[in-house]
PDB file of C-alpha atoms in Angstrom:
ATOM      1  CA  UNK A   1      -3.705   8.815  -0.361  1.00  0.00           C
ATOM      2  CA  UNK A   2      -1.343   5.934  -1.195  1.00  0.00           C
ATOM      3  CA  UNK A   3      -2.788   2.736  -2.598  1.00  0.00           C
ATOM      4  CA  UNK A   4      -6.117   2.325  -4.401  1.00  0.00           C
ATOM      5  CA  UNK A   5      -7.915  -1.030  -4.532  1.00  0.00           C
ATOM      6  CA  UNK A   6     -10.192  -1.771  -7.490  1.00  0.00           C
ATOM      7  CA  UNK A   7     -11.634  -4.709  -9.414  1.00  0.00           C
ATOM      8  CA  UNK A   8     -12.692  -5.685 -12.919  1.00  0.00           C
ATOM      9  CA  UNK A   9     -14.977  -8.483 -13.977  1.00  0.00           C
ATOM     10  CA  UNK A  10     -17.247  -9.783 -16.703  1.00  0.00           C
ATOM     11  CA  UNK A  11     -20.373  -9.978 -14.586  1.00  0.00           C
ATOM     12  CA  UNK A  12     -20.030 -13.746 -14.285  1.00  0.00           C
ATOM     13  CA  UNK A  13     -18.002 -15.141 -11.429  1.00  0.00           C
ATOM     14  CA  UNK A  14     -15.840 -13.156  -9.037  1.00  0.00           C
ATOM     15  CA  UNK A  15     -14.092 -10.037 -10.325  1.00  0.00           C
ATOM     16  CA  UNK A  16     -10.290  -9.806 -10.325  1.00  0.00           C
ATOM     17  CA  UNK A  17      -8.925  -7.485  -7.628  1.00  0.00           C
ATOM     18  CA  UNK A  18      -6.026  -5.073  -8.106  1.00  0.00           C
ATOM     19  CA  UNK A  19      -4.074  -2.662  -5.883  1.00  0.00           C
ATOM     20  CA  UNK A  20      -2.021   0.174  -7.381  1.00  0.00           C
ATOM     21  CA  UNK A  21      -0.238   3.279  -6.169  1.00  0.00           C
ATOM     22  CA  UNK A  22      -2.381   6.382  -6.761  1.00  0.00           C
ATOM     23  CA  UNK A  23      -0.756   8.651  -9.370  1.00  0.00           C
ATOM     24  CA  UNK A  24      -3.488  11.135 -10.311  1.00  0.00           C
ATOM     25  CA  UNK A  25      -5.373  13.780  -8.288  1.00  0.00           C
ATOM     26  CA  UNK A  26      -8.978  13.813  -9.529  1.00  0.00           C
ATOM     27  CA  UNK A  27     -10.574  15.094  -6.322  1.00  0.00           C
ATOM     28  CA  UNK A  28      -8.525  18.302  -6.111  1.00  0.00           C
ATOM     29  CA  UNK A  29      -7.197  17.350  -2.673  1.00  0.00           C
ATOM     30  CA  UNK A  30      -3.565  18.109  -3.494  1.00  0.00           C
ATOM     31  CA  UNK A  31      -2.548  14.443  -3.385  1.00  0.00           C
ATOM     32  CA  UNK A  32      -3.084  11.480  -5.728  1.00  0.00           C
ATOM     33  CA  UNK A  33      -6.443   9.738  -5.237  1.00  0.00           C
ATOM     34  CA  UNK A  34      -6.762   7.800  -8.527  1.00  0.00           C
ATOM     35  CA  UNK A  35      -4.845   5.312 -10.685  1.00  0.00           C
ATOM     36  CA  UNK A  36      -4.198   6.068 -14.370  1.00  0.00           C
ATOM     37  CA  UNK A  37      -5.109   3.190 -16.680  1.00  0.00           C
ATOM     38  CA  UNK A  38      -5.935   2.442 -20.302  1.00  0.00           C
ATOM     39  CA  UNK A  39      -9.013   0.281 -20.013  1.00  0.00           C
ATOM     40  CA  UNK A  40     -10.718   1.464 -23.204  1.00  0.00           C
ATOM     41  CA  UNK A  41      -7.827   0.187 -25.347  1.00  0.00           C
ATOM     42  CA  UNK A  42      -7.041   3.460 -27.130  1.00  0.00           C
ATOM     43  CA  UNK A  43      -3.346   3.247 -26.197  1.00  0.00           C
ATOM     44  CA  UNK A  44      -3.538   6.276 -23.879  1.00  0.00           C
ATOM     45  CA  UNK A  45      -3.361   6.205 -20.087  1.00  0.00           C
ATOM     46  CA  UNK A  46      -6.242   8.668 -19.921  1.00  0.00           C
ATOM     47  CA  UNK A  47      -8.694   6.512 -17.970  1.00  0.00           C
ATOM     48  CA  UNK A  48      -8.703   6.061 -14.207  1.00  0.00           C
ATOM     49  CA  UNK A  49      -9.971   4.210 -11.173  1.00  0.00           C
ATOM     50  CA  UNK A  50     -10.863   6.907  -8.626  1.00  0.00           C
ATOM     51  CA  UNK A  51     -11.226   6.696  -4.848  1.00  0.00           C
ATOM     52  CA  UNK A  52     -13.500   9.742  -4.606  1.00  0.00           C
ATOM     53  CA  UNK A  53     -14.416   9.222  -0.949  1.00  0.00           C
ATOM     54  CA  UNK A  54     -10.900   8.551   0.395  1.00  0.00           C
ATOM     55  CA  UNK A  55     -11.566   5.084   1.825  1.00  0.00           C
ATOM     56  CA  UNK A  56      -8.802   3.312  -0.143  1.00  0.00           C
ATOM     57  CA  UNK A  57     -11.125   1.604  -2.628  1.00  0.00           C
ATOM     58  CA  UNK A  58     -12.072   2.896  -6.078  1.00  0.00           C
ATOM     59  CA  UNK A  59     -15.725   3.888  -6.234  1.00  0.00           C
ATOM     60  CA  UNK A  60     -15.618   5.497  -9.707  1.00  0.00           C
ATOM     61  CA  UNK A  61     -14.130   4.491 -13.035  1.00  0.00           C
ATOM     62  CA  UNK A  62     -13.375   7.329 -15.413  1.00  0.00           C
ATOM     63  CA  UNK A  63     -13.303   6.969 -19.169  1.00  0.00           C
ATOM     64  CA  UNK A  64     -11.191   9.698 -20.815  1.00  0.00           C
ATOM     65  CA  UNK A  65     -10.257  11.877 -17.809  1.00  0.00           C
ATOM     66  CA  UNK A  66     -10.918  15.566 -18.462  1.00  0.00           C
ATOM     67  CA  UNK A  67     -13.819  17.823 -19.361  1.00  0.00           C
ATOM     68  CA  UNK A  68     -15.360  15.214 -21.674  1.00  0.00           C
ATOM     69  CA  UNK A  69     -14.756  12.345 -19.235  1.00  0.00           C
ATOM     70  CA  UNK A  70     -17.485   9.868 -18.365  1.00  0.00           C
ATOM     71  CA  UNK A  71     -17.856   8.506 -14.828  1.00  0.00           C
ATOM     72  CA  UNK A  72     -19.164   5.093 -13.807  1.00  0.00           C
ATOM     73  CA  UNK A  73     -19.918   3.060 -10.670  1.00  0.00           C
ATOM     74  CA  UNK A  74     -19.827  -0.706 -10.195  1.00  0.00           C
ATOM     75  CA  UNK A  75     -23.422  -0.953  -8.925  1.00  0.00           C
ATOM     76  CA  UNK A  76     -23.475  -4.761  -8.916  1.00  0.00           C
ATOM     77  CA  UNK A  77     -20.068  -5.246  -7.263  1.00  0.00           C
ATOM     78  CA  UNK A  78     -19.126  -7.590 -10.120  1.00  0.00           C
ATOM     79  CA  UNK A  79     -16.356  -5.304 -11.451  1.00  0.00           C
ATOM     80  CA  UNK A  80     -18.374  -4.299 -14.529  1.00  0.00           C
ATOM     81  CA  UNK A  81     -18.509  -0.484 -13.925  1.00  0.00           C
ATOM     82  CA  UNK A  82     -21.697  -0.124 -15.952  1.00  0.00           C
ATOM     83  CA  UNK A  83     -23.714   2.557 -14.125  1.00  0.00           C
ATOM     84  CA  UNK A  84     -22.937   6.030 -15.523  1.00  0.00           C
ATOM     85  CA  UNK A  85     -22.964   8.751 -12.835  1.00  0.00           C
ATOM     86  CA  UNK A  86     -22.624  12.570 -12.907  1.00  0.00           C
ATOM     87  CA  UNK A  87     -19.135  14.057 -13.326  1.00  0.00           C
ATOM     88  CA  UNK A  88     -17.324  15.339 -10.210  1.00  0.00           C
ATOM     89  CA  UNK A  89     -18.486  18.930 -10.691  1.00  0.00           C
ATOM     90  CA  UNK A  90     -21.825  17.769  -9.290  1.00  0.00           C
ATOM     91  CA  UNK A  91     -20.145  16.571  -6.085  1.00  0.00           C
ATOM     92  CA  UNK A  92     -16.893  18.531  -5.831  1.00  0.00           C
ATOM     93  CA  UNK A  93     -17.920  20.759  -2.906  1.00  0.00           C
ATOM     94  CA  UNK A  94     -16.736  24.337  -2.738  1.00  0.00           C
ATOM     95  CA  UNK A  95     -13.567  26.323  -2.271  1.00  0.00           C
ATOM     96  CA  UNK A  96     -12.353  26.269   1.346  1.00  0.00           C
ATOM     97  CA  UNK A  97     -10.240  29.138   2.669  1.00  0.00           C
ATOM     98  CA  UNK A  98      -8.067  29.370   5.767  1.00  0.00           C
ATOM     99  CA  UNK A  99      -4.925  30.920   7.187  1.00  0.00           C
ATOM    100  CA  UNK A 100      -2.445  28.281   8.332  1.00  0.00           C
ATOM    101  CA  UNK A 101      -0.366  28.408  11.526  1.00  0.00           C
ATOM    102  CA  UNK A 102       2.462  30.143   9.599  1.00  0.00           C
ATOM    103  CA  UNK A 103       0.119  32.960   8.504  1.00  0.00           C
ATOM    104  CA  UNK A 104      -0.113  31.732   4.887  1.00  0.00           C
ATOM    105  CA  UNK A 105      -3.547  32.098   3.271  1.00  0.00           C
ATOM    106  CA  UNK A 106      -4.609  28.805   1.645  1.00  0.00           C
ATOM    107  CA  UNK A 107      -7.457  27.484  -0.498  1.00  0.00           C
ATOM    108  CA  UNK A 108      -8.534  23.989  -1.545  1.00  0.00           C
ATOM    109  CA  UNK A 109     -11.539  22.505  -3.372  1.00  0.00           C
ATOM    110  CA  UNK A 110     -13.899  20.106  -1.610  1.00  0.00           C
ATOM    111  CA  UNK A 111     -15.338  19.633   1.808  1.00  0.00           C
ATOM    112  CA  UNK A 112     -18.994  19.312   0.893  1.00  0.00           C
ATOM    113  CA  UNK A 113     -21.234  18.165   3.753  1.00  0.00           C
ATOM    114  CA  UNK A 114     -18.526  18.822   6.355  1.00  0.00           C
ATOM    115  CA  UNK A 115     -16.264  16.066   5.008  1.00  0.00           C
ATOM    116  CA  UNK A 116     -12.544  16.470   5.707  1.00  0.00           C
ATOM    117  CA  UNK A 117     -10.275  17.322   2.779  1.00  0.00           C
ATOM    118  CA  UNK A 118      -6.669  16.128   3.081  1.00  0.00           C
ATOM    119  CA  UNK A 119      -4.070  18.585   1.762  1.00  0.00           C
ATOM    120  CA  UNK A 120      -0.410  17.971   0.884  1.00  0.00           C
ATOM    121  CA  UNK A 121       1.028  21.404   1.698  1.00  0.00           C
ATOM    122  CA  UNK A 122       4.678  20.544   0.975  1.00  0.00           C
ATOM    123  CA  UNK A 123       3.889  18.395  -2.125  1.00  0.00           C
ATOM    124  CA  UNK A 124       5.812  15.367  -0.830  1.00  0.00           C
ATOM    125  CA  UNK A 125       2.972  12.967  -1.667  1.00  0.00           C
ATOM    126  CA  UNK A 126       1.640  12.677   1.897  1.00  0.00           C
ATOM    127  CA  UNK A 127      -1.180  14.811   3.346  1.00  0.00           C
ATOM    128  CA  UNK A 128       0.018  17.255   6.002  1.00  0.00           C
ATOM    129  CA  UNK A 129      -3.373  18.486   7.184  1.00  0.00           C
ATOM    130  CA  UNK A 130      -7.047  17.683   6.819  1.00  0.00           C
ATOM    131  CA  UNK A 131      -9.373  20.688   6.760  1.00  0.00           C
ATOM    132  CA  UNK A 132     -13.083  20.725   7.568  1.00  0.00           C
ATOM    133  CA  UNK A 133     -15.781  23.364   6.978  1.00  0.00           C
ATOM    134  CA  UNK A 134     -18.422  22.319   9.510  1.00  0.00           C
ATOM    135  CA  UNK A 135     -20.935  25.096   8.769  1.00  0.00           C
ATOM    136  CA  UNK A 136     -20.715  25.446   4.961  1.00  0.00           C
ATOM    137  CA  UNK A 137     -19.456  29.046   4.900  1.00  0.00           C
ATOM    138  CA  UNK A 138     -16.297  28.191   2.850  1.00  0.00           C
ATOM    139  CA  UNK A 139     -14.038  29.014   5.817  1.00  0.00           C
ATOM    140  CA  UNK A 140     -12.144  26.145   7.428  1.00  0.00           C
ATOM    141  CA  UNK A 141     -13.433  25.558  10.952  1.00  0.00           C
ATOM    142  CA  UNK A 142     -11.169  22.653  11.972  1.00  0.00           C
ATOM    143  CA  UNK A 143      -7.675  21.705  10.799  1.00  0.00           C
ATOM    144  CA  UNK A 144      -6.152  18.345  11.720  1.00  0.00           C
ATOM    145  CA  UNK A 145      -2.347  18.550  11.664  1.00  0.00           C
ATOM    146  CA  UNK A 146      -0.345  15.382  10.903  1.00  0.00           C
ATOM    147  CA  UNK A 147       2.730  14.487  12.966  1.00  0.00           C
ATOM    148  CA  UNK A 148       5.431  13.684  10.401  1.00  0.00           C
ATOM    149  CA  UNK A 149       5.084  12.190   6.918  1.00  0.00           C
ATOM    150  CA  UNK A 150       3.088   9.095   7.856  1.00  0.00           C
ATOM    151  CA  UNK A 151       2.194   9.847  11.441  1.00  0.00           C
ATOM    152  CA  UNK A 152      -1.252  10.268  12.948  1.00  0.00           C
ATOM    153  CA  UNK A 153      -2.906  13.639  13.341  1.00  0.00           C
ATOM    154  CA  UNK A 154      -1.246  15.219  16.388  1.00  0.00           C
ATOM    155  CA  UNK A 155      -3.034  18.554  16.648  1.00  0.00           C
ATOM    156  CA  UNK A 156      -6.459  20.013  16.009  1.00  0.00           C
ATOM    157  CA  UNK A 157      -6.778  23.699  15.161  1.00  0.00           C
ATOM    158  CA  UNK A 158     -10.242  25.207  15.674  1.00  0.00           C
ATOM    159  CA  UNK A 159     -11.608  28.496  14.297  1.00  0.00           C
ATOM    160  CA  UNK A 160     -13.937  29.570  17.124  1.00  0.00           C
ATOM    161  CA  UNK A 161     -14.492  33.105  15.747  1.00  0.00           C
ATOM    162  CA  UNK A 162     -15.417  31.856  12.228  1.00  0.00           C
ATOM    163  CA  UNK A 163     -12.928  34.225  10.601  1.00  0.00           C
ATOM    164  CA  UNK A 164     -10.847  31.645   8.710  1.00  0.00           C
ATOM    165  CA  UNK A 165      -7.934  31.528  11.177  1.00  0.00           C
ATOM    166  CA  UNK A 166      -7.322  29.106  14.035  1.00  0.00           C
ATOM    167  CA  UNK A 167      -8.090  30.466  17.515  1.00  0.00           C
ATOM    168  CA  UNK A 168      -7.507  27.309  19.551  1.00  0.00           C
ATOM    169  CA  UNK A 169      -4.958  24.516  19.074  1.00  0.00           C
ATOM    170  CA  UNK A 170      -5.409  21.188  20.857  1.00  0.00           C
ATOM    171  CA  UNK A 171      -2.223  19.071  20.780  1.00  0.00           C
ATOM    172  CA  UNK A 172      -0.943  15.614  21.597  1.00  0.00           C
ATOM    173  CA  UNK A 173       2.670  16.647  22.209  1.00  0.00           C
ATOM    174  CA  UNK A 174       3.970  13.263  23.392  1.00  0.00           C
ATOM    175  CA  UNK A 175       2.228  11.041  20.800  1.00  0.00           C
ATOM    176  CA  UNK A 176       0.248   8.932  23.269  1.00  0.00           C
ATOM    177  CA  UNK A 177      -3.114   9.697  21.652  1.00  0.00           C
ATOM    178  CA  UNK A 178      -4.325  11.928  24.508  1.00  0.00           C
ATOM    179  CA  UNK A 179      -4.732  15.690  24.672  1.00  0.00           C
ATOM    180  CA  UNK A 180      -1.734  17.391  26.311  1.00  0.00           C
ATOM    181  CA  UNK A 181      -2.051  21.108  25.538  1.00  0.00           C
ATOM    182  CA  UNK A 182      -4.711  23.689  24.764  1.00  0.00           C
ATOM    183  CA  UNK A 183      -3.406  26.915  23.239  1.00  0.00           C
ATOM    184  CA  UNK A 184      -5.933  29.729  22.801  1.00  0.00           C
ATOM    185  CA  UNK A 185      -3.412  31.955  20.993  1.00  0.00           C
ATOM    186  CA  UNK A 186      -3.560  35.748  20.982  1.00  0.00           C
ATOM    187  CA  UNK A 187      -6.743  37.551  21.371  1.00  0.00           C
TER     188      UNK A 187
END
């Protein structure tokens, strides 16, 4: 995920903006999507600013991360974070399953409403793929494969048979942003 932008304010005047490196995975995406903080003053870095929708800006503050955590939104945009909202279990999605190109069976949480879930398969801090369940059956229908650590997505794997494994791979082999190959694989 990288950097997370967030702000704090008093409700009067403009809030103060911050940008920090994400160091906590609250969304279960396999990569950091939140910033640990101590904004309740208890001396513990057990609070967080969370980018739950992956757009680079915190949309939730979390007081005491964990099962007893409380989640808030900044409804006014003044950096006050005063609107309590349901915990992530109410919006976490479901378990997605797929077999990757190497034949390894994988699972990840998320993907509600067909939203892509980025996954860091090699745990290097950068997402390697984004998986999407377009029909809500918990099987990944589309996998976007990243070209290198910070590169754009260079291939799209599609599960046409709805069996959890890619049947078709569309690739940009020369990095020009246009489709170069279509591989239907065996079968």
